[in-house]
PDB file of C-alpha atoms and ligand atoms in Angstrom:
ATOM      1  CA  MET X  96      -5.700  -1.852  14.441  1.00  0.00           C
ATOM      2  CA  GLY X  97      -2.612  -3.493  16.105  1.00  0.00           C
ATOM      3  CA  SER X  98      -0.656  -5.531  13.245  1.00  0.00           C
ATOM      4  CA  ARG X  99      -1.455  -8.845  15.197  1.00  0.00           C
ATOM      5  CA  ARG X 100      -5.158  -8.233  15.099  1.00  0.00           C
ATOM      6  CA  LYS X 101      -4.699  -7.162  11.449  1.00  0.00           C
ATOM      7  CA  MET X 102      -3.033 -10.577  10.853  1.00  0.00           C
ATOM      8  CA  GLU X 103      -5.790 -12.478  12.603  1.00  0.00           C
ATOM      9  CA  GLU X 104      -8.543 -10.595  10.686  1.00  0.00           C
ATOM     10  CA  THR X 105      -6.768 -11.344   7.025  1.00  0.00           C
ATOM     11  CA  LYS X 106      -6.502 -15.118   8.337  1.00  0.00           C
ATOM     12  CA  LYS X 107     -10.288 -15.110   8.929  1.00  0.00           C
ATOM     13  CA  LEU X 108     -11.142 -13.580   5.893  1.00  0.00           C
ATOM     14  CA  GLU X 109      -8.667 -15.884   3.833  1.00  0.00           C
ATOM     15  CA  LYS X 110     -10.858 -18.680   5.362  1.00  0.00           C
ATOM     16  CA  LYS X 111     -14.071 -16.926   4.218  1.00  0.00           C
ATOM     17  CA  ALA X 112     -12.785 -16.574   0.648  1.00  0.00           C
ATOM     18  CA  GLU X 113     -11.953 -20.303   0.520  1.00  0.00           C
ATOM     19  CA  THR X 114     -15.281 -21.220   1.550  1.00  0.00           C
ATOM     20  CA  ILE X 115     -16.905 -18.991  -0.861  1.00  0.00           C
ATOM     21  CA  ARG X 116     -14.731 -20.651  -3.693  1.00  0.00           C
ATOM     22  CA  ARG X 117     -16.018 -23.767  -2.519  1.00  0.00           C
ATOM     23  CA  HIS X 118     -19.691 -22.508  -2.631  1.00  0.00           C
ATOM     24  CA  VAL X 119     -18.891 -21.197  -6.256  1.00  0.00           C
ATOM     25  CA  LEU X 120     -17.673 -24.304  -7.726  1.00  0.00           C
ATOM     26  CA  ASN X 121     -20.313 -26.356  -6.125  1.00  0.00           C
ATOM     27  CA  MET X 122     -23.022 -24.353  -7.287  1.00  0.00           C
ATOM     28  CA  ILE X 123     -21.869 -24.201 -10.935  1.00  0.00           C
ATOM     29  CA  TYR X 124     -21.517 -28.150 -10.714  1.00  0.00           C
ATOM     30  CA  GLU X 125     -24.969 -28.300  -9.396  1.00  0.00           C
ATOM     31  CA  ALA X 126     -26.374 -26.307 -12.223  1.00  0.00           C
ATOM     32  CA  GLY X 127     -24.450 -27.552 -15.099  1.00  0.00           C
ATOM     33  CA  SER X 128     -23.488 -24.164 -16.272  1.00  0.00           C
ATOM     34  CA  GLY X 129     -22.132 -20.678 -15.582  1.00  0.00           C
ATOM     35  CA  HIS X 130     -18.834 -18.663 -15.222  1.00  0.00           C
ATOM     36  CA  PRO X 131     -16.293 -20.204 -12.876  1.00  0.00           C
ATOM     37  CA  GLY X 132     -13.137 -18.139 -14.077  1.00  0.00           C
ATOM     38  CA  GLY X 133     -14.555 -14.869 -13.469  1.00  0.00           C
ATOM     39  CA  SER X 134     -16.337 -15.624 -10.472  1.00  0.00           C
ATOM     40  CA  LEU X 135     -13.290 -17.043  -8.694  1.00  0.00           C
ATOM     41  CA  SER X 136     -10.981 -14.056  -9.786  1.00  0.00           C
ATOM     42  CA  CYS X 137     -13.156 -11.523  -7.695  1.00  0.00           C
ATOM     43  CA  VAL X 138     -13.745 -13.818  -4.317  1.00  0.00           C
ATOM     44  CA  ASP X 139     -11.270 -12.021  -2.255  1.00  0.00           C
ATOM     45  CA  ILE X 140     -12.479  -8.682  -3.445  1.00  0.00           C
ATOM     46  CA  LEU X 141     -16.115  -9.471  -2.247  1.00  0.00           C
ATOM     47  CA  THR X 142     -14.826 -10.991   0.801  1.00  0.00           C
ATOM     48  CA  ALA X 143     -13.098  -7.683   1.718  1.00  0.00           C
ATOM     49  CA  LEU X 144     -16.058  -5.900   0.994  1.00  0.00           C
ATOM     50  CA  TYR X 145     -18.683  -7.783   2.762  1.00  0.00           C
ATOM     51  CA  PHE X 146     -16.581  -8.696   5.520  1.00  0.00           C
ATOM     52  CA  HIS X 147     -14.627  -5.573   6.229  1.00  0.00           C
ATOM     53  CA  THR X 148     -15.520  -2.562   4.709  1.00  0.00           C
ATOM     54  CA  LEU X 149     -19.217  -2.162   3.718  1.00  0.00           C
ATOM     55  CA  GLN X 150     -21.557  -0.763   6.443  1.00  0.00           C
ATOM     56  CA  HIS X 151     -24.616  -3.246   5.919  1.00  0.00           C
ATOM     57  CA  ASN X 152     -27.101  -5.157   7.893  1.00  0.00           C
ATOM     58  CA  SER X 153     -28.102  -8.531   6.279  1.00  0.00           C
ATOM     59  CA  LYS X 154     -31.327  -8.432   8.732  1.00  0.00           C
ATOM     60  CA  ASP X 155     -32.317  -5.384   7.282  1.00  0.00           C
ATOM     61  CA  PRO X 156     -31.231  -5.314   3.625  1.00  0.00           C
ATOM     62  CA  ASP X 157     -33.155  -2.035   2.823  1.00  0.00           C
ATOM     63  CA  TRP X 158     -31.447  -0.107   5.742  1.00  0.00           C
ATOM     64  CA  ALA X 159     -31.488   3.442   4.101  1.00  0.00           C
ATOM     65  CA  ASP X 160     -28.117   4.374   5.245  1.00  0.00           C
ATOM     66  CA  ARG X 161     -26.259   0.857   3.956  1.00  0.00           C
ATOM     67  CA  ASP X 162     -23.346   1.017   1.545  1.00  0.00           C
ATOM     68  CA  ARG X 163     -24.329  -0.256  -1.809  1.00  0.00           C
ATOM     69  CA  PHE X 164     -22.308  -2.633  -4.021  1.00  0.00           C
ATOM     70  CA  ILE X 165     -23.171  -3.244  -7.471  1.00  0.00           C
ATOM     71  CA  LEU X 166     -21.714  -5.960  -9.387  1.00  0.00           C
ATOM     72  CA  SER X 167     -21.470  -4.655 -12.906  1.00  0.00           C
ATOM     73  CA  LYS X 168     -19.950  -7.901 -14.151  1.00  0.00           C
ATOM     74  CA  GLY X 169     -23.105  -9.812 -13.322  1.00  0.00           C
ATOM     75  CA  HIS X 170     -21.684 -13.277 -14.752  1.00  0.00           C
ATOM     76  CA  ALA X 171     -19.970 -13.631 -11.506  1.00  0.00           C
ATOM     77  CA  ALA X 172     -23.323 -13.969  -9.814  1.00  0.00           C
ATOM     78  CA  PRO X 173     -22.366 -17.065  -7.828  1.00  0.00           C
ATOM     79  CA  THR X 174     -19.611 -15.170  -6.037  1.00  0.00           C
ATOM     80  CA  LEU X 175     -21.990 -12.496  -5.167  1.00  0.00           C
ATOM     81  CA  TYR X 176     -24.964 -15.133  -4.103  1.00  0.00           C
ATOM     82  CA  ALA X 177     -22.336 -17.153  -2.019  1.00  0.00           C
ATOM     83  CA  THR X 178     -21.130 -14.071  -0.393  1.00  0.00           C
ATOM     84  CA  LEU X 179     -24.500 -12.686   0.511  1.00  0.00           C
ATOM     85  CA  ALA X 180     -25.501 -16.094   1.762  1.00  0.00           C
ATOM     86  CA  GLU X 181     -22.137 -16.344   4.078  1.00  0.00           C
ATOM     87  CA  ALA X 182     -22.913 -12.829   5.169  1.00  0.00           C
ATOM     88  CA  GLY X 183     -26.617 -13.847   6.441  1.00  0.00           C
ATOM     89  CA  TYR X 184     -28.948 -12.485   3.395  1.00  0.00           C
ATOM     90  CA  PHE X 185     -30.432 -15.860   2.884  1.00  0.00           C
ATOM     91  CA  SER X 186     -29.697 -19.603   3.784  1.00  0.00           C
ATOM     92  CA  VAL X 187     -26.594 -21.133   2.598  1.00  0.00           C
ATOM     93  CA  GLU X 188     -28.979 -24.287   1.376  1.00  0.00           C
ATOM     94  CA  GLU X 189     -30.398 -21.793  -1.066  1.00  0.00           C
ATOM     95  CA  LEU X 190     -27.360 -21.778  -3.287  1.00  0.00           C
ATOM     96  CA  LYS X 191     -27.822 -25.332  -4.606  1.00  0.00           C
ATOM     97  CA  LEU X 192     -30.615 -23.855  -6.489  1.00  0.00           C
ATOM     98  CA  LEU X 193     -28.683 -21.618  -8.738  1.00  0.00           C
ATOM     99  CA  ARG X 194     -29.950 -21.479 -12.189  1.00  0.00           C
ATOM    100  CA  LYS X 195     -32.908 -23.964 -11.545  1.00  0.00           C
ATOM    101  CA  MET X 196     -36.579 -23.242 -12.982  1.00  0.00           C
ATOM    102  CA  GLY X 197     -38.590 -21.295 -10.012  1.00  0.00           C
ATOM    103  CA  SER X 198     -35.382 -20.564  -7.983  1.00  0.00           C
ATOM    104  CA  MET X 199     -34.570 -16.933  -6.570  1.00  0.00           C
ATOM    105  CA  LEU X 200     -31.033 -17.325  -7.665  1.00  0.00           C
ATOM    106  CA  GLN X 201     -31.105 -17.100 -11.546  1.00  0.00           C
ATOM    107  CA  GLY X 202     -27.713 -16.912 -13.508  1.00  0.00           C
ATOM    108  CA  HIS X 203     -27.393 -13.325 -13.371  1.00  0.00           C
ATOM    109  CA  PRO X 204     -28.242 -10.998 -10.210  1.00  0.00           C
ATOM    110  CA  ASP X 205     -31.791  -9.717  -9.970  1.00  0.00           C
ATOM    111  CA  ASN X 206     -32.624  -7.221  -7.512  1.00  0.00           C
ATOM    112  CA  LYS X 207     -35.730  -9.274  -6.070  1.00  0.00           C
ATOM    113  CA  ILE X 208     -33.067 -11.030  -4.106  1.00  0.00           C
ATOM    114  CA  PRO X 209     -32.357  -9.746  -0.591  1.00  0.00           C
ATOM    115  CA  GLY X 210     -28.914  -8.003  -0.486  1.00  0.00           C
ATOM    116  CA  VAL X 211     -28.589  -7.446  -4.626  1.00  0.00           C
ATOM    117  CA  GLU X 212     -29.142  -3.418  -5.156  1.00  0.00           C
ATOM    118  CA  VAL X 213     -29.145  -3.757  -9.142  1.00  0.00           C
ATOM    119  CA  SER X 214     -29.815  -6.108 -11.515  1.00  0.00           C
ATOM    120  CA  SER X 215     -26.900  -6.702 -13.936  1.00  0.00           C
ATOM    121  CA  GLY X 216     -25.338  -9.196 -16.518  1.00  0.00           C
ATOM    122  CA  SER X 217     -25.775  -6.935 -19.268  1.00  0.00           C
ATOM    123  CA  LEU X 218     -22.283  -5.502 -19.270  1.00  0.00           C
ATOM    124  CA  GLY X 219     -21.244  -1.704 -19.196  1.00  0.00           C
ATOM    125  CA  GLN X 220     -24.312  -0.784 -16.877  1.00  0.00           C
ATOM    126  CA  GLY X 221     -23.130  -0.904 -13.546  1.00  0.00           C
ATOM    127  CA  LEU X 222     -21.133   2.256 -13.072  1.00  0.00           C
ATOM    128  CA  SER X 223     -24.152   3.882 -14.621  1.00  0.00           C
ATOM    129  CA  ALA X 224     -26.344   2.828 -11.724  1.00  0.00           C
ATOM    130  CA  ALA X 225     -23.547   3.364  -9.279  1.00  0.00           C
ATOM    131  CA  ASN X 226     -23.424   7.093 -10.316  1.00  0.00           C
ATOM    132  CA  GLY X 227     -27.184   7.500  -9.920  1.00  0.00           C
ATOM    133  CA  ILE X 228     -26.947   6.243  -6.336  1.00  0.00           C
ATOM    134  CA  ALA X 229     -23.989   8.161  -5.417  1.00  0.00           C
ATOM    135  CA  LEU X 230     -25.512  11.218  -6.725  1.00  0.00           C
ATOM    136  CA  ALA X 231     -28.783  10.976  -4.995  1.00  0.00           C
ATOM    137  CA  GLY X 232     -26.510  10.231  -1.753  1.00  0.00           C
ATOM    138  CA  LYS X 233     -25.044  13.351  -2.265  1.00  0.00           C
ATOM    139  CA  LEU X 234     -28.340  15.147  -3.044  1.00  0.00           C
ATOM    140  CA  ASP X 235     -29.885  13.653   0.036  1.00  0.00           C
ATOM    141  CA  LYS X 236     -26.754  14.562   2.167  1.00  0.00           C
ATOM    142  CA  LYS X 237     -26.440  10.637   3.225  1.00  0.00           C
ATOM    143  CA  ASN X 238     -22.994   9.357   4.650  1.00  0.00           C
ATOM    144  CA  PHE X 239     -23.142   5.938   2.665  1.00  0.00           C
ATOM    145  CA  ARG X 240     -20.833   4.980   0.063  1.00  0.00           C
ATOM    146  CA  VAL X 241     -21.067   2.978  -3.428  1.00  0.00           C
ATOM    147  CA  TYR X 242     -19.083   0.400  -4.825  1.00  0.00           C
ATOM    148  CA  THR X 243     -18.966  -1.176  -8.139  1.00  0.00           C
ATOM    149  CA  LEU X 244     -17.281  -4.136  -9.571  1.00  0.00           C
ATOM    150  CA  LEU X 245     -16.346  -3.802 -13.176  1.00  0.00           C
ATOM    151  CA  GLY X 246     -14.663  -6.677 -15.397  1.00  0.00           C
ATOM    152  CA  ASP X 247     -11.646  -5.537 -17.483  1.00  0.00           C
ATOM    153  CA  GLY X 248     -13.293  -6.823 -20.521  1.00  0.00           C
ATOM    154  CA  GLU X 249     -16.358  -5.160 -19.724  1.00  0.00           C
ATOM    155  CA  CYS X 250     -14.166  -1.969 -19.869  1.00  0.00           C
ATOM    156  CA  ASP X 251     -14.725  -2.359 -23.704  1.00  0.00           C
ATOM    157  CA  GLU X 252     -18.247  -0.990 -23.477  1.00  0.00           C
ATOM    158  CA  GLY X 253     -18.747   2.608 -24.276  1.00  0.00           C
ATOM    159  CA  GLN X 254     -21.032   3.300 -21.835  1.00  0.00           C
ATOM    160  CA  ILE X 255     -18.283   2.647 -18.699  1.00  0.00           C
ATOM    161  CA  TRP X 256     -16.239   5.788 -20.208  1.00  0.00           C
ATOM    162  CA  GLU X 257     -19.461   8.037 -20.376  1.00  0.00           C
ATOM    163  CA  ALA X 258     -20.532   7.053 -17.089  1.00  0.00           C
ATOM    164  CA  ALA X 259     -16.727   7.665 -16.033  1.00  0.00           C
ATOM    165  CA  MET X 260     -16.624  11.083 -16.998  1.00  0.00           C
ATOM    166  CA  LEU X 261     -19.888  11.777 -15.126  1.00  0.00           C
ATOM    167  CA  SER X 262     -18.612  10.292 -12.006  1.00  0.00           C
ATOM    168  CA  SER X 263     -15.597  12.932 -12.184  1.00  0.00           C
ATOM    169  CA  HIS X 264     -17.806  15.655 -13.581  1.00  0.00           C
ATOM    170  CA  TYR X 265     -19.959  15.477 -10.204  1.00  0.00           C
ATOM    171  CA  LYS X 266     -16.965  14.923  -8.095  1.00  0.00           C
ATOM    172  CA  LEU X 267     -18.538  11.497  -6.488  1.00  0.00           C
ATOM    173  CA  ASP X 268     -15.787  10.815  -3.951  1.00  0.00           C
ATOM    174  CA  ASN X 269     -18.499   8.795  -2.317  1.00  0.00           C
ATOM    175  CA  LEU X 270     -18.068   6.170  -5.252  1.00  0.00           C
ATOM    176  CA  THR X 271     -15.582   3.754  -5.719  1.00  0.00           C
ATOM    177  CA  ALA X 272     -15.152   1.361  -8.696  1.00  0.00           C
ATOM    178  CA  ILE X 273     -13.229  -1.775  -8.674  1.00  0.00           C
ATOM    179  CA  ILE X 274     -11.738  -3.518 -12.061  1.00  0.00           C
ATOM    180  CA  ASP X 275     -11.391  -7.056 -11.717  1.00  0.00           C
ATOM    181  CA  ARG X 276      -8.147  -7.034 -13.950  1.00  0.00           C
ATOM    182  CA  ASN X 277      -7.733 -10.456 -14.747  1.00  0.00           C
ATOM    183  CA  GLY X 278      -6.469  -9.885 -18.391  1.00  0.00           C
ATOM    184  CA  LEU X 279      -8.932 -12.115 -19.920  1.00  0.00           C
ATOM    185  CA  GLN X 280     -12.118 -11.845 -21.350  1.00  0.00           C
ATOM    186  CA  ILE X 281     -14.827 -14.343 -23.301  1.00  0.00           C
ATOM    187  CA  ASP X 282     -12.403 -14.860 -26.224  1.00  0.00           C
ATOM    188  CA  GLY X 283      -9.066 -14.528 -24.872  1.00  0.00           C
ATOM    189  CA  PRO X 284      -6.579 -11.868 -23.553  1.00  0.00           C
ATOM    190  CA  THR X 285      -7.838  -8.383 -23.314  1.00  0.00           C
ATOM    191  CA  GLU X 286      -4.578  -6.938 -24.884  1.00  0.00           C
ATOM    192  CA  LYS X 287      -5.276  -8.902 -27.667  1.00  0.00           C
ATOM    193  CA  ILE X 288      -9.009  -8.328 -28.098  1.00  0.00           C
ATOM    194  CA  MET X 289      -8.944  -4.507 -27.205  1.00  0.00           C
ATOM    195  CA  CYS X 290      -5.921  -3.208 -25.952  1.00  0.00           C
ATOM    196  CA  LEU X 291      -7.033  -1.654 -22.441  1.00  0.00           C
ATOM    197  CA  GLU X 292      -3.341  -0.243 -21.540  1.00  0.00           C
ATOM    198  CA  SER X 293      -2.371   1.984 -20.161  1.00  0.00           C
ATOM    199  CA  ILE X 294      -5.386   1.379 -17.923  1.00  0.00           C
ATOM    200  CA  ALA X 295      -4.346   3.490 -15.061  1.00  0.00           C
ATOM    201  CA  GLU X 296      -3.726   6.342 -17.092  1.00  0.00           C
ATOM    202  CA  LYS X 297      -7.084   6.168 -19.051  1.00  0.00           C
ATOM    203  CA  TRP X 298      -8.801   6.307 -15.799  1.00  0.00           C
ATOM    204  CA  ARG X 299      -6.613   9.245 -14.383  1.00  0.00           C
ATOM    205  CA  ALA X 300      -7.346  11.308 -17.628  1.00  0.00           C
ATOM    206  CA  PHE X 301     -10.889  10.922 -16.933  1.00  0.00           C
ATOM    207  CA  GLY X 302     -10.527  12.527 -13.555  1.00  0.00           C
ATOM    208  CA  TRP X 303     -10.244   9.631 -11.189  1.00  0.00           C
ATOM    209  CA  HIS X 304      -7.979   8.678  -8.132  1.00  0.00           C
ATOM    210  CA  VAL X 305      -6.195   5.545  -9.040  1.00  0.00           C
ATOM    211  CA  ILE X 306      -5.052   2.608  -6.883  1.00  0.00           C
ATOM    212  CA  GLU X 307      -3.702  -0.730  -8.136  1.00  0.00           C
ATOM    213  CA  VAL X 308      -3.288  -3.389  -5.948  1.00  0.00           C
ATOM    214  CA  ASP X 309      -2.921  -7.468  -6.171  1.00  0.00           C
ATOM    215  CA  GLY X 310      -6.811  -8.123  -6.101  1.00  0.00           C
ATOM    216  CA  ASN X 311      -6.084 -11.477  -4.950  1.00  0.00           C
ATOM    217  CA  LYS X 312      -4.568 -10.252  -1.530  1.00  0.00           C
ATOM    218  CA  ILE X 313      -7.321  -9.475   0.782  1.00  0.00           C
ATOM    219  CA  GLU X 314      -4.931  -7.035   2.955  1.00  0.00           C
ATOM    220  CA  GLU X 315      -3.984  -5.163  -0.001  1.00  0.00           C
ATOM    221  CA  ILE X 316      -7.442  -4.786  -1.068  1.00  0.00           C
ATOM    222  CA  ILE X 317      -8.629  -3.813   1.961  1.00  0.00           C
ATOM    223  CA  LYS X 318      -6.184  -1.058   2.440  1.00  0.00           C
ATOM    224  CA  ALA X 319      -7.209   0.227  -0.980  1.00  0.00           C
ATOM    225  CA  LEU X 320     -10.679   0.187   0.122  1.00  0.00           C
ATOM    226  CA  ASP X 321      -9.676   2.290   3.366  1.00  0.00           C
ATOM    227  CA  ASN X 322      -7.621   4.672   1.533  1.00  0.00           C
ATOM    228  CA  ALA X 323     -10.474   5.436  -0.941  1.00  0.00           C
ATOM    229  CA  LYS X 324     -12.568   6.745   1.827  1.00  0.00           C
ATOM    230  CA  ASN X 325     -10.025   9.404   2.615  1.00  0.00           C
ATOM    231  CA  ILE X 326     -10.040  10.884  -1.030  1.00  0.00           C
ATOM    232  CA  LYS X 327     -12.089  14.218  -1.668  1.00  0.00           C
ATOM    233  CA  GLY X 328     -13.358  15.695  -4.643  1.00  0.00           C
ATOM    234  CA  GLN X 329     -12.960  12.807  -7.087  1.00  0.00           C
ATOM    235  CA  PRO X 330     -14.116   9.176  -7.504  1.00  0.00           C
ATOM    236  CA  THR X 331     -11.471   6.310  -6.861  1.00  0.00           C
ATOM    237  CA  VAL X 332     -10.975   3.335  -9.043  1.00  0.00           C
ATOM    238  CA  ILE X 333      -8.895   0.352  -7.722  1.00  0.00           C
ATOM    239  CA  ILE X 334      -7.240  -1.687 -10.659  1.00  0.00           C
ATOM    240  CA  ALA X 335      -7.338  -4.911  -8.867  1.00  0.00           C
ATOM    241  CA  HIS X 336      -5.036  -7.519 -10.587  1.00  0.00           C
ATOM    242  CA  THR X 337      -6.166 -10.915 -10.487  1.00  0.00           C
ATOM    243  CA  PHE X 338      -6.076 -14.358 -11.884  1.00  0.00           C
ATOM    244  CA  LYS X 339      -9.008 -15.536 -13.311  1.00  0.00           C
ATOM    245  CA  GLY X 340      -9.747 -19.210 -11.840  1.00  0.00           C
ATOM    246  CA  LYS X 341      -7.752 -18.214  -8.984  1.00  0.00           C
ATOM    247  CA  GLY X 342      -7.267 -20.713  -6.588  1.00  0.00           C
ATOM    248  CA  VAL X 343      -7.570 -23.692  -8.511  1.00  0.00           C
ATOM    249  CA  SER X 344      -4.254 -24.536 -10.052  1.00  0.00           C
ATOM    250  CA  PHE X 345      -5.252 -25.887 -13.675  1.00  0.00           C
ATOM    251  CA  MET X 346      -7.805 -23.126 -13.911  1.00  0.00           C
ATOM    252  CA  GLU X 347      -5.795 -20.332 -13.176  1.00  0.00           C
ATOM    253  CA  TRP X 348      -5.358 -17.895 -16.432  1.00  0.00           C
ATOM    254  CA  ILE X 349      -7.089 -20.701 -18.595  1.00  0.00           C
ATOM    255  CA  ASN X 350      -9.798 -19.060 -20.469  1.00  0.00           C
ATOM    256  CA  ALA X 351     -11.417 -22.478 -21.448  1.00  0.00           C
ATOM    257  CA  PHE X 352     -13.087 -22.113 -17.732  1.00  0.00           C
ATOM    258  CA  HIS X 353     -14.684 -18.382 -18.586  1.00  0.00           C
ATOM    259  CA  GLY X 354     -17.910 -20.029 -19.260  1.00  0.00           C
ATOM    260  CA  ARG X 355     -18.471 -23.946 -18.385  1.00  0.00           C
ATOM    261  CA  ALA X 356     -18.761 -26.019 -15.150  1.00  0.00           C
ATOM    262  CA  LEU X 357     -16.440 -28.387 -14.385  1.00  0.00           C
ATOM    263  CA  ASN X 358     -16.799 -32.096 -14.856  1.00  0.00           C
ATOM    264  CA  LYS X 359     -16.962 -34.768 -11.773  1.00  0.00           C
ATOM    265  CA  GLU X 360     -13.076 -35.452 -12.226  1.00  0.00           C
ATOM    266  CA  GLU X 361     -12.217 -31.502 -12.367  1.00  0.00           C
ATOM    267  CA  MET X 362     -14.455 -30.813  -9.193  1.00  0.00           C
ATOM    268  CA  LYS X 363     -12.649 -33.657  -7.246  1.00  0.00           C
ATOM    269  CA  LYS X 364      -9.332 -32.260  -7.820  1.00  0.00           C
ATOM    270  CA  ALA X 365     -10.568 -28.441  -7.515  1.00  0.00           C
ATOM    271  CA  LEU X 366     -12.082 -29.014  -4.030  1.00  0.00           C
ATOM    272  CA  GLU X 367      -9.143 -31.211  -3.013  1.00  0.00           C
ATOM    273  CA  GLU X 368      -7.174 -28.273  -3.815  1.00  0.00           C
ATOM    274  CA  LEU X 369      -9.325 -25.774  -1.796  1.00  0.00           C
ATOM    275  CA  GLY X 370      -9.185 -27.998   1.065  1.00  0.00           C
ATOM    276  CA  GLY X 371     -11.641 -27.564   4.346  1.00  0.00           C
ATOM    277  CA  GLU X 372     -15.144 -28.248   4.411  1.00  0.00           C
ATOM    278  CA  GLY X 373     -18.346 -27.655   2.508  1.00  0.00           C
TER     279      GLY X 373
HETATM  280  C1  LIG R  28     -23.715  -6.162 -23.046  1.00  0.00           C
HETATM  281  C2  LIG R  28     -23.104  -7.667 -23.098  1.00  0.00           C
HETATM  282  N1  LIG R  28     -22.429  -8.209 -24.096  1.00  0.00           N
HETATM  283  C3  LIG R  28     -21.865  -9.499 -24.033  1.00  0.00           C
HETATM  284  C4  LIG R  28     -22.068 -10.255 -22.915  1.00  0.00           C
HETATM  285  C5  LIG R  28     -21.621 -11.343 -22.774  1.00  0.00           C
HETATM  286  N2  LIG R  28     -20.504 -11.919 -21.806  1.00  0.00           N
HETATM  287  C6  LIG R  28     -20.560 -12.312 -20.657  1.00  0.00           C
HETATM  288  S1  LIG R  28     -19.199 -12.445 -19.943  1.00  0.00           S
HETATM  289  C7  LIG R  28     -18.087 -11.622 -21.035  1.00  0.00           C
HETATM  290  C8  LIG R  28     -16.659 -11.386 -20.952  1.00  0.00           C
HETATM  291  C9  LIG R  28     -16.657 -10.247 -20.224  1.00  0.00           C
HETATM  292  O1  LIG R  28     -15.222 -10.220 -19.814  1.00  0.00           O
HETATM  293  P1  LIG R  28     -14.640  -9.478 -18.479  1.00  0.00           P
HETATM  294  O2  LIG R  28     -15.447  -8.267 -18.408  1.00  0.00           O
HETATM  295  O3  LIG R  28     -13.206  -9.501 -18.381  1.00  0.00           O
HETATM  296  O4  LIG R  28     -15.138 -10.775 -17.276  1.00  0.00           O
HETATM  297  P2  LIG R  28     -14.277 -11.495 -16.584  1.00  0.00           P
HETATM  298  O5  LIG R  28     -13.213 -12.133 -17.606  1.00  0.00           O
HETATM  299  O6  LIG R  28     -13.592 -11.027 -15.419  1.00  0.00           O
HETATM  300  O7  LIG R  28     -15.218 -13.100 -16.400  1.00  0.00           O
HETATM  301  C10 LIG R  28     -19.198 -11.344 -22.275  1.00  0.00           C
HETATM  302  C11 LIG R  28     -18.706 -10.801 -23.201  1.00  0.00           C
HETATM  303  C12 LIG R  28     -22.849  -9.824 -21.805  1.00  0.00           C
HETATM  304  N3  LIG R  28     -22.997 -10.323 -20.798  1.00  0.00           N
HETATM  305  N4  LIG R  28     -23.256  -8.331 -21.630  1.00  0.00           N
END
């Protein structure tokens, strides 16, 4: 792609990410509860995946050759739902029903929702599910790829490291894990609670190809996702350095917004910062 077309694509995707950020805040506000911080940090990653990288068809969610995405950090469900709605899996109107009784869109992803591959929310499980799907793809000689997004705090779960060993043991080069490295988890900074550094060295030691990017820069994420496709014989992990609360100045790196909705006044300010409509 020429550099001018690339710039135009990036601009379009940045606009899409802004729309998704507005949906996320509105959804959590309407619901009165949810996880805005870790939902906002990963918006650019999901935008790059669904609007650039993934081979998928919202009109045929069960298409056998589709690429698969698993949101392992399931509490970022609002971002997944808003992205799926923008991609045409269901109506944007549905987003208002987040966490409402009887609604399809419960607080954590459920695989009954069109486009949701695996139910998640209990941290630590997504990479294992992704391994199973990637291994099945290889056994069936399919060309689809598998992607999963993990939280950095989620990497405290032992199951992640068991799964990481398996991915490299079976040379799952059709698998890309992305870590939302926003540096915070439920109780504070990851490095205070359970030191993860050097996270890149840890994944390398487990047999993975490692790429580090600014996870709030869409063009960097796209480049890394494209590069991962060319890595043979081992899985790739993209360590995506992000900001929790990205896009709203008074939320960035403030862990009070891990698990609470904004109030009316905060919403007004946040939407002003995000600009645009919707
Ligand atoms: C097994 C399990 N334990 C605890 C929780 C509660 N919980 C929800 S979010 C969260 C913090 C996760 O931190 P991180 O993965 O860094 O997420 P982010 O900061 O990106 O939101 C915790 C402990 C859970 N969902 N699952």
